[in-house]
PDB file of C-alpha atoms in Angstrom:
ATOM      1  CA  MET A   1      -8.513 -18.419  15.263  1.00 41.00           C
ATOM      2  CA  SER A   2      -8.984 -15.116  13.212  1.00 47.00           C
ATOM      3  CA  SER A   3      -9.885 -14.087  10.170  1.00 54.00           C
ATOM      4  CA  PHE A   4      -8.335 -12.135   8.369  1.00 51.00           C
ATOM      5  CA  SER A   5      -9.627  -9.522   4.915  1.00 54.00           C
ATOM      6  CA  PHE A   6      -7.747  -9.631   2.189  1.00 55.00           C
ATOM      7  CA  ASP A   7     -10.866  -8.362   0.178  1.00 62.00           C
ATOM      8  CA  TYR A   8     -11.094  -4.380  -0.316  1.00 79.00           C
ATOM      9  CA  CYS A   9      -8.517  -2.287  -3.184  1.00 83.00           C
ATOM     10  CA  PHE A  10      -8.924   1.240  -3.257  1.00 86.00           C
ATOM     11  CA  LEU A  11      -6.496   3.432  -5.337  1.00 88.00           C
ATOM     12  CA  VAL A  12      -4.386   6.232  -2.998  1.00 90.00           C
ATOM     13  CA  GLU A  13      -3.094   9.798  -5.709  1.00 92.00           C
ATOM     14  CA  VAL A  14      -0.062  11.773  -3.948  1.00 95.00           C
ATOM     15  CA  THR A  15      -0.773  15.281  -4.530  1.00 96.00           C
ATOM     16  CA  THR A  16       0.041  17.811  -3.179  1.00 96.00           C
ATOM     17  CA  SER A  17      -1.597  18.656  -0.066  1.00 96.00           C
ATOM     18  CA  ASN A  18      -1.860  14.774   1.543  1.00 95.00           C
ATOM     19  CA  LEU A  19       2.759  14.833   0.944  1.00 95.00           C
ATOM     20  CA  LYS A  20       2.274  18.294   3.067  1.00 96.00           C
ATOM     21  CA  GLU A  21      -0.041  17.447   5.232  1.00 96.00           C
ATOM     22  CA  ASP A  22       1.317  14.302   5.132  1.00 96.00           C
ATOM     23  CA  LYS A  23      -1.990  12.764   6.249  1.00 95.00           C
ATOM     24  CA  LEU A  24      -4.025  10.415   3.177  1.00 95.00           C
ATOM     25  CA  TYR A  25      -7.579  10.110   3.741  1.00 94.00           C
ATOM     26  CA  LEU A  26      -8.801   6.369   2.881  1.00 92.00           C
ATOM     27  CA  PRO A  27     -11.916   5.880   1.019  1.00 90.00           C
ATOM     28  CA  VAL A  28     -15.200   5.657   3.256  1.00 88.00           C
ATOM     29  CA  GLY A  29     -15.608   1.732   1.886  1.00 86.00           C
ATOM     30  CA  ALA A  30     -12.493   1.097   4.402  1.00 85.00           C
ATOM     31  CA  THR A  31     -14.896   1.497   7.482  1.00 85.00           C
ATOM     32  CA  SER A  32     -16.990  -0.807   6.031  1.00 84.00           C
ATOM     33  CA  SER A  33     -13.925  -3.205   6.290  1.00 84.00           C
ATOM     34  CA  ASN A  34     -12.730  -5.945   8.625  1.00 82.00           C
ATOM     35  CA  ALA A  35      -9.804  -5.321   8.840  1.00 84.00           C
ATOM     36  CA  LEU A  36      -9.910  -2.242  10.431  1.00 87.00           C
ATOM     37  CA  ASN A  37     -10.978  -1.130  14.013  1.00 86.00           C
ATOM     38  CA  LYS A  38     -12.017   2.575  15.858  1.00 86.00           C
ATOM     39  CA  GLN A  39      -9.261   2.243  18.165  1.00 86.00           C
ATOM     40  CA  CYS A  40      -6.511   0.734  16.466  1.00 87.00           C
ATOM     41  CA  GLN A  41      -3.635   3.446  16.392  1.00 91.00           C
ATOM     42  CA  LYS A  42      -0.857   1.960  13.866  1.00 93.00           C
ATOM     43  CA  MET A  43      -0.791   0.898   9.890  1.00 92.00           C
ATOM     44  CA  ILE A  44       1.712  -0.488   8.095  1.00 90.00           C
ATOM     45  CA  LEU A  45       2.248   0.175   5.185  1.00 92.00           C
ATOM     46  CA  VAL A  46       4.075  -2.362   2.719  1.00 89.00           C
ATOM     47  CA  ASN A  47       5.355  -2.041  -1.016  1.00 86.00           C
ATOM     48  CA  LYS A  48       5.804  -4.518  -3.961  1.00 82.00           C
ATOM     49  CA  GLU A  49       9.239  -6.002  -2.982  1.00 83.00           C
ATOM     50  CA  GLY A  50       7.839  -5.584   0.906  1.00 85.00           C
ATOM     51  CA  ASN A  51       9.264  -2.900   2.406  1.00 89.00           C
ATOM     52  CA  SER A  52       7.501  -2.023   5.712  1.00 90.00           C
ATOM     53  CA  TRP A  53       6.200   1.672   7.553  1.00 92.00           C
ATOM     54  CA  THR A  54       4.857   2.274  10.423  1.00 94.00           C
ATOM     55  CA  VAL A  55       2.110   4.822  10.400  1.00 95.00           C
ATOM     56  CA  SER A  56      -0.706   6.279  12.408  1.00 95.00           C
ATOM     57  CA  LEU A  57      -4.281   5.942  11.917  1.00 93.00           C
ATOM     58  CA  ARG A  58      -7.130   8.568  12.754  1.00 93.00           C
ATOM     59  CA  PHE A  59     -10.476   7.919  13.024  1.00 93.00           C
ATOM     60  CA  ASN A  60     -12.638  10.903  11.897  1.00 91.00           C
ATOM     61  CA  GLU A  61     -15.609  11.221  13.916  1.00 90.00           C
ATOM     62  CA  SER A  62     -17.038  13.838  12.458  1.00 91.00           C
ATOM     63  CA  GLY A  63     -16.328  12.912   8.374  1.00 89.00           C
ATOM     64  CA  GLY A  64     -16.238   9.110   9.424  1.00 90.00           C
ATOM     65  CA  MET A  65     -12.843   8.210   7.983  1.00 92.00           C
ATOM     66  CA  TYR A  66     -10.072   7.229   8.945  1.00 93.00           C
ATOM     67  CA  TYR A  67      -7.291   8.480   7.728  1.00 94.00           C
ATOM     68  CA  ILE A  68      -3.889   8.493   8.194  1.00 93.00           C
ATOM     69  CA  ARG A  69      -1.136  11.067   9.933  1.00 91.00           C
ATOM     70  CA  SER A  70       2.285  10.731  10.269  1.00 92.00           C
ATOM     71  CA  GLY A  71       4.322   8.193   8.378  1.00 94.00           C
ATOM     72  CA  TRP A  72       2.733   8.615   4.558  1.00 94.00           C
ATOM     73  CA  ARG A  73       5.346  11.038   3.087  1.00 95.00           C
ATOM     74  CA  MET A  74       8.334   9.449   4.573  1.00 96.00           C
ATOM     75  CA  PHE A  75       6.459   6.140   2.140  1.00 95.00           C
ATOM     76  CA  CYS A  76       6.268   8.154  -0.784  1.00 95.00           C
ATOM     77  CA  LEU A  77       9.759   9.974  -0.727  1.00 95.00           C
ATOM     78  CA  ASP A  78      11.666   6.546  -0.318  1.00 95.00           C
ATOM     79  CA  ASN A  79       9.497   5.073  -2.695  1.00 92.00           C
ATOM     80  CA  ARG A  80      10.213   8.045  -5.748  1.00 93.00           C
ATOM     81  CA  CYS A  81       6.872   9.318  -5.554  1.00 92.00           C
ATOM     82  CA  ASP A  82       5.492  12.336  -7.703  1.00 94.00           C
ATOM     83  CA  ILE A  83       2.633  14.461  -7.886  1.00 95.00           C
ATOM     84  CA  GLY A  84       0.009  12.225  -9.835  1.00 94.00           C
ATOM     85  CA  ASP A  85       1.798   8.852  -9.385  1.00 92.00           C
ATOM     86  CA  LEU A  86      -1.214   6.363  -8.501  1.00 88.00           C
ATOM     87  CA  PHE A  87      -1.069   3.252  -5.542  1.00 84.00           C
ATOM     88  CA  VAL A  88      -3.483   0.369  -5.947  1.00 85.00           C
ATOM     89  CA  PHE A  89      -3.929  -1.085  -2.157  1.00 88.00           C
ATOM     90  CA  ASN A  90      -5.002  -4.339  -1.472  1.00 86.00           C
ATOM     91  CA  LEU A  91      -5.891  -3.402   2.565  1.00 86.00           C
ATOM     92  CA  VAL A  92      -5.450  -6.783   4.786  1.00 84.00           C
ATOM     93  CA  GLY A  93      -6.299  -7.566   8.720  1.00 83.00           C
ATOM     94  CA  ASP A  94      -8.356  -8.839  11.034  1.00 82.00           C
ATOM     95  CA  GLY A  95      -9.470  -6.259  13.002  1.00 81.00           C
ATOM     96  CA  LYS A  96      -7.611  -7.366  16.252  1.00 83.00           C
ATOM     97  CA  THR A  97      -3.613  -6.118  14.876  1.00 83.00           C
ATOM     98  CA  SER A  98      -2.311  -3.074  13.147  1.00 84.00           C
ATOM     99  CA  PRO A  99      -4.117  -3.716   9.800  1.00 86.00           C
ATOM    100  CA  LEU A 100      -1.948  -3.203   6.566  1.00 85.00           C
ATOM    101  CA  MET A 101      -2.330  -1.361   3.583  1.00 87.00           C
ATOM    102  CA  CYS A 102      -0.540  -3.689   1.029  1.00 84.00           C
ATOM    103  CA  VAL A 103       0.830  -1.765  -2.400  1.00 86.00           C
ATOM    104  CA  CYS A 104      -1.610  -4.171  -4.742  1.00 76.00           C
ATOM    105  CA  PRO A 105       0.423  -6.848  -6.864  1.00 65.00           C
ATOM    106  CA  GLU A 106      -0.365  -6.733 -10.418  1.00 61.00           C
ATOM    107  CA  ARG A 107      -3.420  -8.731 -11.002  1.00 57.00           C
ATOM    108  CA  LYS A 108      -6.834  -9.128 -12.702  1.00 55.00           C
ATOM    109  CA  GLU A 109      -8.922  -6.865  -9.512  1.00 52.00           C
ATOM    110  CA  CYS A 110      -6.428  -4.360  -9.538  1.00 54.00           C
ATOM    111  CA  SER A 111      -5.638  -3.868 -13.250  1.00 55.00           C
ATOM    112  CA  GLU A 112      -9.498  -3.337 -13.550  1.00 57.00           C
ATOM    113  CA  LEU A 113      -8.875  -0.243 -10.821  1.00 52.00           C
ATOM    114  CA  LEU A 114      -6.736   1.243 -12.034  1.00 51.00           C
ATOM    115  CA  SER A 115      -8.180   0.879 -15.732  1.00 58.00           C
ATOM    116  CA  LYS A 116     -11.630   2.606 -14.134  1.00 58.00           C
ATOM    117  CA  TYR A 117      -9.939   5.668 -12.904  1.00 49.00           C
ATOM    118  CA  LEU A 118      -8.335   6.228 -15.817  1.00 52.00           C
ATOM    119  CA  ASN A 119     -10.847   5.970 -17.882  1.00 62.00           C
ATOM    120  CA  ARG A 120     -12.170   8.885 -15.679  1.00 56.00           C
ATOM    121  CA  LYS A 121      -9.391  11.184 -15.905  1.00 50.00           C
ATOM    122  CA  SER A 122      -8.380  10.260 -19.540  1.00 53.00           C
ATOM    123  CA  GLY A 123      -8.985  13.932 -20.501  1.00 44.00           C
ATOM    124  CA  HIS A 124      -5.885  15.399 -17.928  1.00 42.00           C
ATOM    125  CA  ILE A 125      -3.866  12.405 -18.637  1.00 36.00           C
ATOM    126  CA  ALA A 126      -0.546  13.228 -20.715  1.00 31.00           C
ATOM    127  CA  SER A 127       1.692  10.366 -21.541  1.00 28.00           C
ATOM    128  CA  GLY A 128       5.048  10.534 -19.978  1.00 27.00           C
ATOM    129  CA  SER A 129       7.428   7.461 -17.966  1.00 27.00           C
ATOM    130  CA  ALA A 130       6.803   5.955 -15.181  1.00 29.00           C
ATOM    131  CA  SER A 131       9.258   7.844 -12.278  1.00 29.00           C
ATOM    132  CA  SER A 132       9.185   4.845 -10.174  1.00 31.00           C
ATOM    133  CA  SER A 133       8.534   0.512 -10.466  1.00 31.00           C
ATOM    134  CA  LEU A 134       6.839   1.046  -7.106  1.00 37.00           C
ATOM    135  CA  CYS A 135       3.652   3.391  -8.807  1.00 37.00           C
ATOM    136  CA  PHE A 136       1.448   3.288 -10.391  1.00 37.00           C
ATOM    137  CA  THR A 137       1.479   6.505 -12.015  1.00 33.00           C
ATOM    138  CA  GLY A 138      -1.694   8.682 -14.463  1.00 36.00           C
ATOM    139  CA  ARG A 139       0.837   9.063 -16.531  1.00 32.00           C
ATOM    140  CA  THR A 140       1.758   5.200 -16.857  1.00 32.00           C
ATOM    141  CA  ALA A 141       1.071   2.114 -15.657  1.00 35.00           C
ATOM    142  CA  VAL A 142       3.670   0.178 -14.172  1.00 33.00           C
TER     143      VAL A 142
END
């Protein structure tokens, strides 16, 4: 029986460049997650409602980072996200099957990660309403 890793949470911001390029780099820390391996070519993004999107997963040898190619833009469009919206993701997998990148439920660890990020960017955040109930946004946490 394989062992799944559920313990790597990280924050992602929707930006003009990652939407335009349809490319999202995962944090360097993701390379140490048991959920990923360099031979894996697909990843599944899952929102809070359980809907899923299959995306291409690649590893950049020179940068030592994983990135999503083809599918990130569609995930953002389908979830009606705007530039500046934030997602807290949990990377889940066993390193043998396609990993999942799940939108983190509102739980203590994810809230703390979001709070740290918002505190660092506090001078750059305007107040307003959230664009989607699926996203943590730079404007408000939903």
